[in-house]
Amino acid sequence: MDNVTVAIKTKKPYPVKIGIDMLNKCGELISAEIKPCRAAVISDENVMRLYGQPVRESLEEAGYRVSSFAFPAGEKSKTPQTLFKMLDFLAENGFDRSDAVVALGGGVTGDLAGLAAALYMRGINFVQIPTSLLAMVDSSVGGKTAVNLEQGKNLAGVFKQPELVLCDVKALKSLSDGEFSCGMAEIIKYAVICDEELFDFLCGIDGRKALSQEALIKIITRCIEIKGGIVERDEFESGERRLLNFGHTIGHAIEKCCGYSISHGQAVGIGMTIMTDISEKLGFCRNGEKERLIKTLRNFDLPFETRLSADVLCDAVMSDKKRSGDKIVLVLPRQIGDCVCRSFCISEAEGLIRMGLEGCR
Ligand code: GLY
């Protein structure tokens, strides 16, 4: 199967290429967008060990002068301290505005490296080479970058669209089942917010082993088309882009309440189920949609229940950055494949979350 290209038509448009064996050809592919310059390959230590060498060699063959920066893997590295180490690294190596940052890895790497690329000299070239399923379908596209602060996730960041995104599905082979499921949660999210056909396909799939590389390319491409369309219409999240937060407001709160011992995908699985339960109880969507969602989550070993107390969870939801004054936007399904954003005052939202939580015990 040939590589597929999705064009993202944001203010500064860029291509996303999806295919097989792109890591070995990344130098050639990047040179079509950015002429050879200094390239900083930024990665966590695990991904650098797995894929740093072929990426570096391919860039050097295409004429780039490559330096590498690796940081300890994991969400705990997504801090202003790691960001400042990256900025120091770029300055110490004499990078200038014509040079490029290449993020090689999952969401943490893309968010950190993207923010460094946005801040360094007020912005240098940026390429995303996502290696996790979650980063391919979600975080590498759309330009969100951030670091966590002690007070919460992603509290300091900017929008910085990349010049190019390369998704090599061969890299997915090295993911654990848990990491793979985490990406599937985001894929299920896209299906629930706007693609019932994709949802029905996922509902009939017997887990990871039933997905060929070709099927993955199709699914990833479809998710990027959906995200690209939404981001083109609402780049800075003032309206429609909020749909992408389906299951996330509660999901982030669950992650926080569990001290980040639960994965993002698992938390989003529970968050989507709570929102669908609320929607059914409000009569926004017909009964049975939550059961369809649960069946699909089960296919990929994603949870849909939690024992967290309503008080603890509501406190965490109300401190979410998506809260605006005494209002909070919740994303609710009208049916599988069609979600809407609704603004609720805090006390009303709290009542709804308590109600939805009861249905997910
Ligand atoms: N991950 C949600 C967004 O990019 O808007």
mmCIF file of N, CA and C in Angstrom, residues 121-198:
data_model
loop_
_atom_site.group_PDB
_atom_site.id
_atom_site.type_symbol
_atom_site.label_atom_id
_atom_site.label_comp_id
_atom_site.label_asym_id
_atom_site.label_seq_id
_atom_site.Cartn_x
_atom_site.Cartn_y
_atom_site.Cartn_z
ATOM 1 N N MET A 121 13.733 31.293 19.683
ATOM 2 C CA MET A 121 13.831 32.413 18.735
ATOM 3 C C MET A 121 12.454 32.816 18.182
ATOM 4 N N ARG A 122 11.436 32.672 18.980
ATOM 5 C CA ARG A 122 10.028 32.961 18.633
ATOM 6 C C ARG A 122 9.497 32.063 17.519
ATOM 7 N N GLY A 123 10.138 30.929 17.326
ATOM 8 C CA GLY A 123 9.557 29.944 16.395
ATOM 9 C C GLY A 123 10.516 29.464 15.335
ATOM 10 N N ILE A 124 10.817 28.151 15.360
ATOM 11 C CA ILE A 124 11.612 27.557 14.274
ATOM 12 C C ILE A 124 10.818 26.385 13.681
ATOM 13 N N ASN A 125 11.346 25.826 12.571
ATOM 14 C CA ASN A 125 10.636 24.745 11.884
ATOM 15 C C ASN A 125 10.411 23.552 12.820
ATOM 16 N N PHE A 126 9.310 22.857 12.564
ATOM 17 C CA PHE A 126 8.926 21.775 13.476
ATOM 18 C C PHE A 126 8.332 20.617 12.674
ATOM 19 N N VAL A 127 8.859 19.422 12.919
ATOM 20 C CA VAL A 127 8.346 18.212 12.254
ATOM 21 C C VAL A 127 7.930 17.223 13.339
ATOM 22 N N GLN A 128 6.794 16.594 13.139
ATOM 23 C CA GLN A 128 6.331 15.563 14.080
ATOM 24 C C GLN A 128 6.499 14.189 13.440
ATOM 25 N N ILE A 129 7.210 13.288 14.134
ATOM 26 C CA ILE A 129 7.229 11.874 13.713
ATOM 27 C C ILE A 129 6.658 11.064 14.881
ATOM 28 N N PRO A 130 5.319 10.964 14.937
ATOM 29 C CA PRO A 130 4.707 10.259 16.067
ATOM 30 C C PRO A 130 4.976 8.760 15.983
ATOM 31 N N THR A 131 5.262 8.115 17.113
ATOM 32 C CA THR A 131 5.502 6.668 17.112
ATOM 33 C C THR A 131 4.454 5.922 17.932
ATOM 34 N N SER A 132 3.546 6.651 18.612
ATOM 35 C CA SER A 132 2.458 5.963 19.322
ATOM 36 C C SER A 132 1.168 6.170 18.536
ATOM 37 N N LEU A 133 0.213 5.272 18.756
ATOM 38 C CA LEU A 133 -1.065 5.388 18.039
ATOM 39 C C LEU A 133 -1.784 6.666 18.466
ATOM 40 N N LEU A 134 -1.725 6.971 19.758
ATOM 41 C CA LEU A 134 -2.383 8.176 20.255
ATOM 42 C C LEU A 134 -1.799 9.428 19.593
ATOM 43 N N ALA A 135 -0.471 9.467 19.491
ATOM 44 C CA ALA A 135 0.146 10.656 18.879
ATOM 45 C C ALA A 135 -0.189 10.739 17.401
ATOM 46 N N MET A 136 -0.274 9.571 16.714
ATOM 47 C CA MET A 136 -0.593 9.619 15.276
ATOM 48 C C MET A 136 -1.989 10.168 15.031
ATOM 49 N N VAL A 137 -2.978 9.674 15.808
ATOM 50 C CA VAL A 137 -4.354 10.078 15.502
ATOM 51 C C VAL A 137 -4.762 11.377 16.175
ATOM 52 N N ASP A 138 -4.004 11.795 17.186
ATOM 53 C CA ASP A 138 -4.482 12.970 17.913
ATOM 54 C C ASP A 138 -3.422 14.047 18.116
ATOM 55 N N SER A 139 -2.437 13.783 18.997
ATOM 56 C CA SER A 139 -1.641 14.915 19.475
ATOM 57 C C SER A 139 -0.671 15.492 18.443
ATOM 58 N N SER A 140 -0.300 14.715 17.406
ATOM 59 C CA SER A 140 0.681 15.260 16.444
ATOM 60 C C SER A 140 0.024 16.200 15.430
ATOM 61 N N VAL A 141 -1.301 16.153 15.355
ATOM 62 C CA VAL A 141 -2.024 16.963 14.361
ATOM 63 C C VAL A 141 -2.841 18.022 15.095
ATOM 64 N N GLY A 142 -2.798 19.245 14.625
ATOM 65 C CA GLY A 142 -3.665 20.271 15.204
ATOM 66 C C GLY A 142 -2.947 21.342 15.977
ATOM 67 N N GLY A 143 -1.642 21.107 16.274
ATOM 68 C CA GLY A 143 -0.821 22.204 16.768
ATOM 69 C C GLY A 143 -0.850 22.488 18.249
ATOM 70 N N LYS A 144 -1.503 21.626 19.051
ATOM 71 C CA LYS A 144 -1.469 21.910 20.498
ATOM 72 C C LYS A 144 -0.116 21.466 21.056
ATOM 73 N N THR A 145 0.507 22.329 21.861
ATOM 74 C CA THR A 145 1.749 21.971 22.549
ATOM 75 C C THR A 145 1.582 22.414 23.997
ATOM 76 N N ALA A 146 2.271 21.768 24.911
ATOM 77 C CA ALA A 146 2.116 22.180 26.315
ATOM 78 C C ALA A 146 3.082 21.443 27.222
ATOM 79 N N VAL A 147 3.262 22.013 28.414
ATOM 80 C CA VAL A 147 3.865 21.268 29.523
ATOM 81 C C VAL A 147 2.853 21.287 30.679
ATOM 82 N N ASN A 148 3.043 20.344 31.594
ATOM 83 C CA ASN A 148 2.194 20.306 32.795
ATOM 84 C C ASN A 148 2.779 21.237 33.852
ATOM 85 N N LEU A 149 1.927 21.791 34.682
ATOM 86 C CA LEU A 149 2.378 22.505 35.875
ATOM 87 C C LEU A 149 1.951 21.661 37.081
ATOM 88 N N GLU A 150 2.481 21.975 38.242
ATOM 89 C CA GLU A 150 2.097 21.167 39.412
ATOM 90 C C GLU A 150 0.586 21.175 39.610
ATOM 91 N N GLN A 151 -0.056 22.262 39.199
ATOM 92 C CA GLN A 151 -1.499 22.409 39.425
ATOM 93 C C GLN A 151 -2.334 21.593 38.440
ATOM 94 N N GLY A 152 -1.749 21.106 37.355
ATOM 95 C CA GLY A 152 -2.562 20.316 36.416
ATOM 96 C C GLY A 152 -1.881 20.095 35.090
ATOM 97 N N LYS A 153 -2.574 19.283 34.260
ATOM 98 C CA LYS A 153 -2.006 18.884 32.957
ATOM 99 C C LYS A 153 -2.124 19.995 31.922
ATOM 100 N N ASN A 154 -1.103 20.139 31.094
ATOM 101 C CA ASN A 154 -1.143 20.998 29.906
ATOM 102 C C ASN A 154 -1.520 22.450 30.212
ATOM 103 N N LEU A 155 -1.100 22.940 31.369
ATOM 104 C CA LEU A 155 -1.547 24.287 31.740
ATOM 105 C C LEU A 155 -0.734 25.397 31.082
ATOM 106 N N ALA A 156 0.456 25.080 30.538
ATOM 107 C CA ALA A 156 1.247 26.121 29.868
ATOM 108 C C ALA A 156 1.605 25.644 28.463
ATOM 109 N N GLY A 157 1.080 26.324 27.457
ATOM 110 C CA GLY A 157 1.361 25.881 26.090
ATOM 111 C C GLY A 157 0.922 26.901 25.058
ATOM 112 N N VAL A 158 1.198 26.607 23.803
ATOM 113 C CA VAL A 158 0.776 27.474 22.689
ATOM 114 C C VAL A 158 0.314 26.577 21.540
ATOM 115 N N PHE A 159 -0.319 27.199 20.540
ATOM 116 C CA PHE A 159 -0.621 26.489 19.298
ATOM 117 C C PHE A 159 0.568 26.673 18.367
ATOM 118 N N LYS A 160 1.108 25.589 17.857
ATOM 119 C CA LYS A 160 2.234 25.663 16.912
ATOM 120 C C LYS A 160 2.036 24.531 15.902
ATOM 121 N N GLN A 161 1.528 24.893 14.729
ATOM 122 C CA GLN A 161 1.328 23.851 13.716
ATOM 123 C C GLN A 161 2.683 23.411 13.177
ATOM 124 N N PRO A 162 2.868 22.097 12.935
ATOM 125 C CA PRO A 162 4.141 21.622 12.365
ATOM 126 C C PRO A 162 4.224 21.924 10.866
ATOM 127 N N GLU A 163 5.409 21.719 10.292
ATOM 128 C CA GLU A 163 5.548 21.857 8.822
ATOM 129 C C GLU A 163 5.156 20.538 8.141
ATOM 130 N N LEU A 164 5.243 19.448 8.899
ATOM 131 C CA LEU A 164 5.013 18.113 8.332
ATOM 132 C C LEU A 164 4.807 17.117 9.474
ATOM 133 N N VAL A 165 3.937 16.118 9.231
ATOM 134 C CA VAL A 165 3.775 15.013 10.184
ATOM 135 C C VAL A 165 3.973 13.707 9.413
ATOM 136 N N LEU A 166 4.814 12.808 9.951
ATOM 137 C CA LEU A 166 5.047 11.507 9.300
ATOM 138 C C LEU A 166 4.605 10.389 10.237
ATOM 139 N N CYS A 167 3.613 9.604 9.825
ATOM 140 C CA CYS A 167 3.111 8.503 10.660
ATOM 141 C C CYS A 167 3.510 7.174 10.030
ATOM 142 N N ASP A 168 4.481 6.503 10.637
ATOM 143 C CA ASP A 168 4.927 5.202 10.128
ATOM 144 C C ASP A 168 4.272 4.108 10.977
ATOM 145 N N VAL A 169 3.288 3.406 10.398
ATOM 146 C CA VAL A 169 2.538 2.429 11.211
ATOM 147 C C VAL A 169 3.419 1.257 11.650
ATOM 148 N N LYS A 170 4.557 1.083 10.994
ATOM 149 C CA LYS A 170 5.469 0.015 11.426
ATOM 150 C C LYS A 170 5.947 0.255 12.870
ATOM 151 N N ALA A 171 6.034 1.542 13.254
ATOM 152 C CA ALA A 171 6.480 1.876 14.612
ATOM 153 C C ALA A 171 5.490 1.361 15.666
ATOM 154 N N LEU A 172 4.235 1.131 15.252
ATOM 155 C CA LEU A 172 3.224 0.703 16.230
ATOM 156 C C LEU A 172 3.505 -0.698 16.762
ATOM 157 N N LYS A 173 4.315 -1.464 15.999
ATOM 158 C CA LYS A 173 4.621 -2.841 16.427
ATOM 159 C C LYS A 173 5.308 -2.874 17.787
ATOM 160 N N SER A 174 6.063 -1.818 18.109
ATOM 161 C CA SER A 174 6.800 -1.841 19.379
ATOM 162 C C SER A 174 5.943 -1.377 20.561
ATOM 163 N N LEU A 175 4.682 -1.016 20.325
ATOM 164 C CA LEU A 175 3.824 -0.557 21.439
ATOM 165 C C LEU A 175 3.325 -1.739 22.266
ATOM 166 N N SER A 176 3.234 -1.553 23.578
ATOM 167 C CA SER A 176 2.599 -2.574 24.424
ATOM 168 C C SER A 176 1.099 -2.556 24.121
ATOM 169 N N ASP A 177 0.390 -3.600 24.555
ATOM 170 C CA ASP A 177 -1.065 -3.623 24.336
ATOM 171 C C ASP A 177 -1.739 -2.434 25.024
ATOM 172 N N GLY A 178 -1.220 -2.068 26.199
ATOM 173 C CA GLY A 178 -1.801 -0.939 26.934
ATOM 174 C C GLY A 178 -1.647 0.360 26.149
ATOM 175 N N GLU A 179 -0.464 0.568 25.579
ATOM 176 C CA GLU A 179 -0.247 1.797 24.800
ATOM 177 C C GLU A 179 -1.114 1.791 23.541
ATOM 178 N N PHE A 180 -1.263 0.621 22.944
ATOM 179 C CA PHE A 180 -2.095 0.524 21.741
ATOM 180 C C PHE A 180 -3.552 0.868 22.087
ATOM 181 N N SER A 181 -4.041 0.309 23.198
ATOM 182 C CA SER A 181 -5.427 0.579 23.620
ATOM 183 C C SER A 181 -5.649 2.060 23.884
ATOM 184 N N CYS A 182 -4.615 2.694 24.421
ATOM 185 C CA CYS A 182 -4.718 4.120 24.717
ATOM 186 C C CYS A 182 -5.034 4.902 23.423
ATOM 187 N N GLY A 183 -4.358 4.546 22.333
ATOM 188 C CA GLY A 183 -4.648 5.182 21.040
ATOM 189 C C GLY A 183 -6.032 4.811 20.538
ATOM 190 N N MET A 184 -6.452 3.552 20.812
ATOM 191 C CA MET A 184 -7.788 3.131 20.350
ATOM 192 C C MET A 184 -8.883 3.957 21.026
ATOM 193 N N ALA A 185 -8.642 4.384 22.272
ATOM 194 C CA ALA A 185 -9.655 5.208 22.951
ATOM 195 C C ALA A 185 -9.899 6.491 22.158
ATOM 196 N N GLU A 186 -8.822 7.095 21.637
ATOM 197 C CA GLU A 186 -9.002 8.331 20.849
ATOM 198 C C GLU A 186 -9.703 8.020 19.522
ATOM 199 N N ILE A 187 -9.395 6.861 18.951
ATOM 200 C CA ILE A 187 -10.035 6.483 17.676
ATOM 201 C C ILE A 187 -11.536 6.279 17.899
ATOM 202 N N ILE A 188 -11.880 5.609 19.010
ATOM 203 C CA ILE A 188 -13.308 5.417 19.334
ATOM 204 C C ILE A 188 -13.965 6.788 19.546
ATOM 205 N N LYS A 189 -13.214 7.710 20.167
ATOM 206 C CA LYS A 189 -13.742 9.070 20.363
ATOM 207 C C LYS A 189 -14.138 9.700 19.019
ATOM 208 N N TYR A 190 -13.223 9.639 18.025
ATOM 209 C CA TYR A 190 -13.557 10.223 16.708
ATOM 210 C C TYR A 190 -14.813 9.577 16.136
ATOM 211 N N ALA A 191 -14.910 8.251 16.294
ATOM 212 C CA ALA A 191 -16.060 7.539 15.736
ATOM 213 C C ALA A 191 -17.346 8.012 16.403
ATOM 214 N N VAL A 192 -17.310 8.168 17.734
ATOM 215 C CA VAL A 192 -18.535 8.578 18.431
ATOM 216 C C VAL A 192 -18.889 10.033 18.081
ATOM 217 N N ILE A 193 -17.872 10.890 17.944
ATOM 218 C CA ILE A 193 -18.256 12.300 17.694
ATOM 219 C C ILE A 193 -18.756 12.513 16.268
ATOM 220 N N CYS A 194 -18.240 11.760 15.292
ATOM 221 C CA CYS A 194 -18.756 12.068 13.948
ATOM 222 C C CYS A 194 -18.610 10.982 12.872
ATOM 223 N N ASP A 195 -18.467 9.720 13.220
ATOM 224 C CA ASP A 195 -18.384 8.741 12.125
ATOM 225 C C ASP A 195 -18.944 7.385 12.574
ATOM 226 N N GLU A 196 -20.251 7.208 12.370
ATOM 227 C CA GLU A 196 -20.893 5.967 12.821
ATOM 228 C C GLU A 196 -20.369 4.756 12.045
ATOM 229 N N GLU A 197 -20.008 4.969 10.773
ATOM 230 C CA GLU A 197 -19.489 3.848 9.962
ATOM 231 C C GLU A 197 -18.179 3.321 10.576
ATOM 232 N N LEU A 198 -17.304 4.258 10.953
ATOM 233 C CA LEU A 198 -16.058 3.869 11.611
ATOM 234 C C LEU A 198 -16.375 3.163 12.931
#
